[in-house]
CSV table of C-alpha atoms in Angstrom, one decimal:
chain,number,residue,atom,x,y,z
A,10,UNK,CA,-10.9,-14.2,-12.5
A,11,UNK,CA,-9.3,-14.5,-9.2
A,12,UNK,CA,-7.6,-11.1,-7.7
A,13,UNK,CA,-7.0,-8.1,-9.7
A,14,UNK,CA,-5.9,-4.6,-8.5
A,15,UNK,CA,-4.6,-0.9,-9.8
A,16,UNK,CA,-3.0,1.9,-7.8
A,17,UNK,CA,-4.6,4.9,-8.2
A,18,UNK,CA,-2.2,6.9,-6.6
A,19,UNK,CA,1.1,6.2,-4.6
A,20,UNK,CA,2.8,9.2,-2.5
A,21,UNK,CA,2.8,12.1,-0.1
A,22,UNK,CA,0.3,13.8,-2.0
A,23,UNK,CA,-2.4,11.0,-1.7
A,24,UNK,CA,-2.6,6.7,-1.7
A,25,UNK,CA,-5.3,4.8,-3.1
A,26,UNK,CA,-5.4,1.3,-4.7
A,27,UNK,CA,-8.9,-0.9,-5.7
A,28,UNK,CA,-8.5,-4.6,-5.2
A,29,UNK,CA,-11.0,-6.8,-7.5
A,30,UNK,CA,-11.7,-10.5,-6.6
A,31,UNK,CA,-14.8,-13.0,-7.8
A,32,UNK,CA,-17.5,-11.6,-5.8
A,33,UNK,CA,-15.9,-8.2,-4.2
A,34,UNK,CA,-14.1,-4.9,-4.9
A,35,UNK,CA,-12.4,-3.3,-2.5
A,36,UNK,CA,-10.8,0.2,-2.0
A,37,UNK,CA,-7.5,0.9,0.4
A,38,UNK,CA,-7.1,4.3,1.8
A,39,UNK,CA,-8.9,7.2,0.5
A,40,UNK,CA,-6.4,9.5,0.3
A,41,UNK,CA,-7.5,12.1,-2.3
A,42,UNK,CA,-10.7,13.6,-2.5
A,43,UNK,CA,-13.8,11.8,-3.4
A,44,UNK,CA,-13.8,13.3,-7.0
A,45,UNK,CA,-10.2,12.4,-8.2
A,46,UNK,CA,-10.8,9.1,-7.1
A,47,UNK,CA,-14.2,8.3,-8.7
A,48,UNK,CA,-12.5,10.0,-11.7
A,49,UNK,CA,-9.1,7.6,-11.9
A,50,UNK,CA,-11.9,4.7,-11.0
A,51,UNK,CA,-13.6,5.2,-13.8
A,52,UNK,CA,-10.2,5.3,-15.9
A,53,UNK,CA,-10.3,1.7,-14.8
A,54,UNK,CA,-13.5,1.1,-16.2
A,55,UNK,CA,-15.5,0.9,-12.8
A,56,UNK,CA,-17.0,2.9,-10.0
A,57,UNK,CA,-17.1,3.6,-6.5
A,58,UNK,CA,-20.6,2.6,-6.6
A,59,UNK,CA,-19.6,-0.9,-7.3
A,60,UNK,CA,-17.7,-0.7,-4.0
A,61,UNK,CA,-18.1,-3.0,-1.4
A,62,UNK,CA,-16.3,-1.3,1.2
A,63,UNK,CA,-13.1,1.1,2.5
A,64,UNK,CA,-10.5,-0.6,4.3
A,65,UNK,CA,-7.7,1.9,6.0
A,66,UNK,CA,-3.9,1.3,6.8
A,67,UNK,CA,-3.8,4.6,9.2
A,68,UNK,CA,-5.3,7.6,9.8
A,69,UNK,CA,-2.8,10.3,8.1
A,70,UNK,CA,-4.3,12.6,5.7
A,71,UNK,CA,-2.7,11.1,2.6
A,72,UNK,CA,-4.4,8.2,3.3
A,73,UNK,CA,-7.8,9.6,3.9
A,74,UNK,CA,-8.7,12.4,2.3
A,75,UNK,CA,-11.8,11.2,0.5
A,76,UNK,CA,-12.5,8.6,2.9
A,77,UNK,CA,-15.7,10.1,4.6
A,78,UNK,CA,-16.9,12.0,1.2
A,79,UNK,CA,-16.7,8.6,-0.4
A,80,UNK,CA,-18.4,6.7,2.3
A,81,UNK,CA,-21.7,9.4,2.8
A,82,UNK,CA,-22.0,9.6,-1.0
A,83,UNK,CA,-22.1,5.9,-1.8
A,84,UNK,CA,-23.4,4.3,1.2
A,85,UNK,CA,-19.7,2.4,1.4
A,86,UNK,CA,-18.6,0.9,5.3
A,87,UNK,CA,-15.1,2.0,6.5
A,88,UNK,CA,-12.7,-0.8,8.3
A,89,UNK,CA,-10.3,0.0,10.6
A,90,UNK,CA,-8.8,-1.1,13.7
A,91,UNK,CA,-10.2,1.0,17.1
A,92,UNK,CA,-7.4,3.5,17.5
A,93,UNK,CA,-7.7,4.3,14.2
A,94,UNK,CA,-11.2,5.0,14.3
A,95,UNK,CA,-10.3,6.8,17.3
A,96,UNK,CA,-7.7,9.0,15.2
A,97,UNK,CA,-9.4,9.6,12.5
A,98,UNK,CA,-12.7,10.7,14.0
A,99,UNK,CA,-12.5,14.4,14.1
A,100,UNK,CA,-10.9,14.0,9.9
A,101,UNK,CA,-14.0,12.5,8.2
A,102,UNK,CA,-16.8,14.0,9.4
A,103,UNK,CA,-20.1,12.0,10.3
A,104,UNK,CA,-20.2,8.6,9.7
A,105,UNK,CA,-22.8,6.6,10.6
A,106,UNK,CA,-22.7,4.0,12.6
A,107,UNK,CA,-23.9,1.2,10.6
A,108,UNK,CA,-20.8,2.0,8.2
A,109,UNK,CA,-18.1,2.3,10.9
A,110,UNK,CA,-16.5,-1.3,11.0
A,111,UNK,CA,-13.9,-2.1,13.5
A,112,UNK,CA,-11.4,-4.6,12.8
A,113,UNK,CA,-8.8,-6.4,15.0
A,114,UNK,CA,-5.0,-6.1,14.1
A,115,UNK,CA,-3.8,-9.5,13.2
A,116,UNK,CA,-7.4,-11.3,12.3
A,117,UNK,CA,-8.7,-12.2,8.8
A,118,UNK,CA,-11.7,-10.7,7.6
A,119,UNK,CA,-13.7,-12.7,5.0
A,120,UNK,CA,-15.3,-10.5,1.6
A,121,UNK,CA,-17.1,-13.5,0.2
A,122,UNK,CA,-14.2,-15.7,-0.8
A,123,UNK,CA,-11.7,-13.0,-0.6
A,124,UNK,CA,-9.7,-13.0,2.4
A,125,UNK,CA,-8.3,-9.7,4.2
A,126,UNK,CA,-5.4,-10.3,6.5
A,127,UNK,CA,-4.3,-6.6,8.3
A,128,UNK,CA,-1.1,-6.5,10.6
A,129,UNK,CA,0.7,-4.5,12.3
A,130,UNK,CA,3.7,-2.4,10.6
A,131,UNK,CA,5.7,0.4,12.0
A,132,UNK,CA,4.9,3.9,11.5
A,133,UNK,CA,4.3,7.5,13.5
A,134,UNK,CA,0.5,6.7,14.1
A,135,UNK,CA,-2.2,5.3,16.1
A,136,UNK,CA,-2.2,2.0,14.9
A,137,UNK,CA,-1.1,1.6,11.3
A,138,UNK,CA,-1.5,-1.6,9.3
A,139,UNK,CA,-0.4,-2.9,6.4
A,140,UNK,CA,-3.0,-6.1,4.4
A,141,UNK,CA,-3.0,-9.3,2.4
A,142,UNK,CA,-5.2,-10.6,0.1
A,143,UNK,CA,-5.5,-13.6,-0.6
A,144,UNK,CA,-8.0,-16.1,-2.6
A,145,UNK,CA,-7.4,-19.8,-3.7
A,146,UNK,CA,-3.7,-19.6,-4.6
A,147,UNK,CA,-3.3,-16.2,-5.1
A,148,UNK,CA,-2.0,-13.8,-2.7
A,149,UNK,CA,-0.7,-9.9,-3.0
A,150,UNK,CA,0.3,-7.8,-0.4
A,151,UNK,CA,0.3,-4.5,0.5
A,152,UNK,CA,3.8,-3.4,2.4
A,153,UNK,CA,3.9,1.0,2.2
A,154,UNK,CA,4.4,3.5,5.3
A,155,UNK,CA,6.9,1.5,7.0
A,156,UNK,CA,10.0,2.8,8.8
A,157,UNK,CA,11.3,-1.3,8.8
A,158,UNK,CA,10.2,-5.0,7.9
A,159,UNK,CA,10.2,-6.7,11.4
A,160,UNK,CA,9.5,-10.0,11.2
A,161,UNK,CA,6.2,-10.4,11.8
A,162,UNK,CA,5.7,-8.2,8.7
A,163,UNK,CA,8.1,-10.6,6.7
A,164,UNK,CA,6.3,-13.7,7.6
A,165,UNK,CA,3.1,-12.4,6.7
A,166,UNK,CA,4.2,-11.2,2.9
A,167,UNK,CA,6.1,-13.9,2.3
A,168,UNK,CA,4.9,-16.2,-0.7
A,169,UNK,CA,3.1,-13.3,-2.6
A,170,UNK,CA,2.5,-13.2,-5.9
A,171,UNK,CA,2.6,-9.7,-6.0
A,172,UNK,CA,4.4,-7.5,-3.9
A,173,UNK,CA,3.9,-3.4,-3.2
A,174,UNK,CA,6.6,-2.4,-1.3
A,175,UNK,CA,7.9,1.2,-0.3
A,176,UNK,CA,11.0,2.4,-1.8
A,177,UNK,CA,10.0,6.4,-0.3
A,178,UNK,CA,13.7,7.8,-0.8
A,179,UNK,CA,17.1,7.7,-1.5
A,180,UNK,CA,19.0,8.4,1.7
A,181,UNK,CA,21.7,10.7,0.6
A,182,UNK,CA,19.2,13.0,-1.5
A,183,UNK,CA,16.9,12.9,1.8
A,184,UNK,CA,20.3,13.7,3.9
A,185,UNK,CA,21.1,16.8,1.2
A,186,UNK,CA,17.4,17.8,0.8
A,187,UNK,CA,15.7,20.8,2.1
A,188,UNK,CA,13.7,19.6,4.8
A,189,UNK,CA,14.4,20.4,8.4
A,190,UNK,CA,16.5,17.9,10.5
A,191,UNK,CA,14.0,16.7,12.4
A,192,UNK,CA,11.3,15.9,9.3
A,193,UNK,CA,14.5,13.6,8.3
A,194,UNK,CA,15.1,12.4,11.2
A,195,UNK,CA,10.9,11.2,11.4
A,196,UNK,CA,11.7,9.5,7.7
A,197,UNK,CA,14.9,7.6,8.4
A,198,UNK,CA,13.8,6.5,12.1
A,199,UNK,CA,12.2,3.6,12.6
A,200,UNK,CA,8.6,4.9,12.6
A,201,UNK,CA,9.3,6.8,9.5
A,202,UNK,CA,9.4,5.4,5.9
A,203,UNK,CA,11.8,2.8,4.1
A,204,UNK,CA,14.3,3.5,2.2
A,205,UNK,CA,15.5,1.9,-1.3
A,206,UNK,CA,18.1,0.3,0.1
A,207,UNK,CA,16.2,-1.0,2.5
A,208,UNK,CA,13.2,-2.3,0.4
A,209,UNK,CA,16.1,-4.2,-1.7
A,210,UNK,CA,17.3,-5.7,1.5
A,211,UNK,CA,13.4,-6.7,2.5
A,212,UNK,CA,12.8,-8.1,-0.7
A,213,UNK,CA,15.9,-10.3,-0.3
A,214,UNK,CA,14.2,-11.8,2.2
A,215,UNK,CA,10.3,-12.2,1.0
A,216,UNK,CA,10.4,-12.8,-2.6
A,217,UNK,CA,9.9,-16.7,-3.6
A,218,UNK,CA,9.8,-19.0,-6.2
A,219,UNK,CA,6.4,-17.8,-6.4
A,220,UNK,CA,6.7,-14.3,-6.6
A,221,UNK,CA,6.0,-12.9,-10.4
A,222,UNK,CA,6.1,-9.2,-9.5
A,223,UNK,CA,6.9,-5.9,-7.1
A,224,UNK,CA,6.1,-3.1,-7.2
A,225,UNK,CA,7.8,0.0,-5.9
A,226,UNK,CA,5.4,2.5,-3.7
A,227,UNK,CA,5.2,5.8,-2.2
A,228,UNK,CA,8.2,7.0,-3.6
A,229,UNK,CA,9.2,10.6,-2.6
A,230,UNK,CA,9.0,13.4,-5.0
A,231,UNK,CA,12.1,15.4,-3.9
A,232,UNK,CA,14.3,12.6,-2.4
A,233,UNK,CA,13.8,10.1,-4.8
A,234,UNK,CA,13.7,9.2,-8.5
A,235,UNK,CA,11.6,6.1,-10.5
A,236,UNK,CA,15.1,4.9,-12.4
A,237,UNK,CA,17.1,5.1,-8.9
A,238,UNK,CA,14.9,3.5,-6.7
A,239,UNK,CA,14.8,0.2,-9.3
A,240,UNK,CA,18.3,0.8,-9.9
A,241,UNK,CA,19.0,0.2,-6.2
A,242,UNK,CA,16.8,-2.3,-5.2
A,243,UNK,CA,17.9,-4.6,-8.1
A,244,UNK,CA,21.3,-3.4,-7.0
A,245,UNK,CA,20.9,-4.6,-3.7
A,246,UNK,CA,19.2,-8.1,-4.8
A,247,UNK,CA,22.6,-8.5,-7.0
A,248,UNK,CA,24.5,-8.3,-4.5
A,249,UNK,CA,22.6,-11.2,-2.6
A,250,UNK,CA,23.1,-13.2,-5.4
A,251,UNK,CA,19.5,-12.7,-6.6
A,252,UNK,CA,18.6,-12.1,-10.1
A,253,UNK,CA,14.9,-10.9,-10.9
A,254,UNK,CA,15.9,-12.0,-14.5
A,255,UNK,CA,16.5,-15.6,-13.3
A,256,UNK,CA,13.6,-15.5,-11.0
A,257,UNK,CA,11.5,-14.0,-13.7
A,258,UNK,CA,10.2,-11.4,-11.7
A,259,UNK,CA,8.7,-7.8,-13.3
A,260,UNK,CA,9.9,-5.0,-11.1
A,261,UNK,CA,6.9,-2.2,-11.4
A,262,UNK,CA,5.8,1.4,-10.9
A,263,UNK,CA,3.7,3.2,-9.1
A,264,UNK,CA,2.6,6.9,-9.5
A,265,UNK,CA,1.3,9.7,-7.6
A,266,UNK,CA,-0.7,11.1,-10.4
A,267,UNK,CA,-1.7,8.3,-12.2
A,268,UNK,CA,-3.4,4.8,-11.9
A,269,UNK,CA,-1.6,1.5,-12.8
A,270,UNK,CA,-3.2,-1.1,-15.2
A,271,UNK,CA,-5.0,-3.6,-14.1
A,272,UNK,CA,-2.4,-6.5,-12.8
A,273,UNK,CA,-4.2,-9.8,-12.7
A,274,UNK,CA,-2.0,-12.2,-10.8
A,275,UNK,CA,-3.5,-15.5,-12.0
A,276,UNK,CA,-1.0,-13.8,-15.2
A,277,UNK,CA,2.3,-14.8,-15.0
């Protein structure tokens, strides 16, 4: 089978996505409650209880909501890097020992023959991560909550087969929008979130000859729209002379209220 994976959810209001390989199922973030996401799990014709364990990119609440509910109810070990833990603490209740896993930024964990790579990305908390997985051949990578690609982050996604990449807003609706000044000025800065023009100008440089999809993540619901954010990233790949038609690459959406399919990336 090799890897296959869904997003459950995608957005301020709550991120989750299950990640499927030979021997292991995995679940990333926990950020709605324990109920919505047994609910869009089962949409997907599986269950938490088939879990092997919760791995975290940081500790905000869209990104954790569930976590502890889900981890008491079905027995389920978190991963996380210590300052995460360290942030999260006081969110997720009581966890017991046994299923608190610490992880080190930067090193591969092994599920069976999956293999877990987390590094770090730049965003307003503790220690935020972004992960690859990767088995045989096949890799897909998980780039959201970002404020910009250093280069670290671009060699580590490079050669993916799949791609989830933010695209959070458009900067002149952000700029017009209603928030305060200084919640834009948290998005735009460099611990904030990327924009589309910038996840265009990302993907320029970490899509391959390999690459057969990306998909666009964490989109904002005021400051951004599904048909402008492809718009402009394709826009921005044009005008680097790269064609996603040529390259035969699917460009993809996510949802904050919905699961994707199943994408099973030994399909081209």
């Amino acid at each position: 089978m090799g890897i296959k994976f869904s997003v459950l959810a995608s957005g301020s209001t709550g991120n989750a996505m299950v990640v499927q390989s030979n021997e292991t199922q995995l679940l990333i973030d926990a950020g709605l409650s324990g109920k919505k996401i047994g609910s869009l799990m089962q949409e997907r014709s599986t269950s938490c209880a088939d879990l092997d364990g919760i791995l975290v990119t940081h500790e905000h609440s869209d990104h954790i909501k569930g976590l502890g509910a889900l981890s008491r109810k079905y027995k389920l070990p978190i991963y996380a890097n210590q300052k995460t833990w360290d942030a999260l603490n006081r969110s997720v209740g009581k966890i017991e020992d046994k299923y608190r896993k610490v992880i080190q930024t930067q090193n591969q964990i092994d599920f069976g023959s999956l293999k877990v790579d987390s590094y770090s990305i730049s965003h307003d908390a503790a220690e935020p991560v972004g992960y690859c997985f990767s088995e045989d051949q096949q890799k897909l990578s998980l780039v959201t909550d970002i404020g910009y690609m250093s280069q670290n982050v671009k060699d580590k996604v490079v050669d993916s087969d799949v791609i989830i990449i933010e695209s959070n807003h458009d900067i002149e609706m952000l700029r017009m929008g209603r928030y305060p000044w200084n919640i834009k000025r948290r998005i735009l800065g460099d611990l904030g979130h990327l924009s589309n023009e910038a996840a265009g100008e990302a993907l320029c440089e970490i899509i391959s000859m390999k690459t057969k999809r990306v998909y666009l993540a964490h989109l904002s619901r005021d400051h951004n729209l599904m048909d402008l954010a492809r718009l402009t990233v394709e826009n921005v790949l044009n005008e680097n002379e790269i064609s996603l038609k040529e390259l035969k690459i699917k460009l993809k959406d996510t949802y904050f209220d919905r699961a994707t399919e199943w994408d099973d990336l030994s399909i081209s």
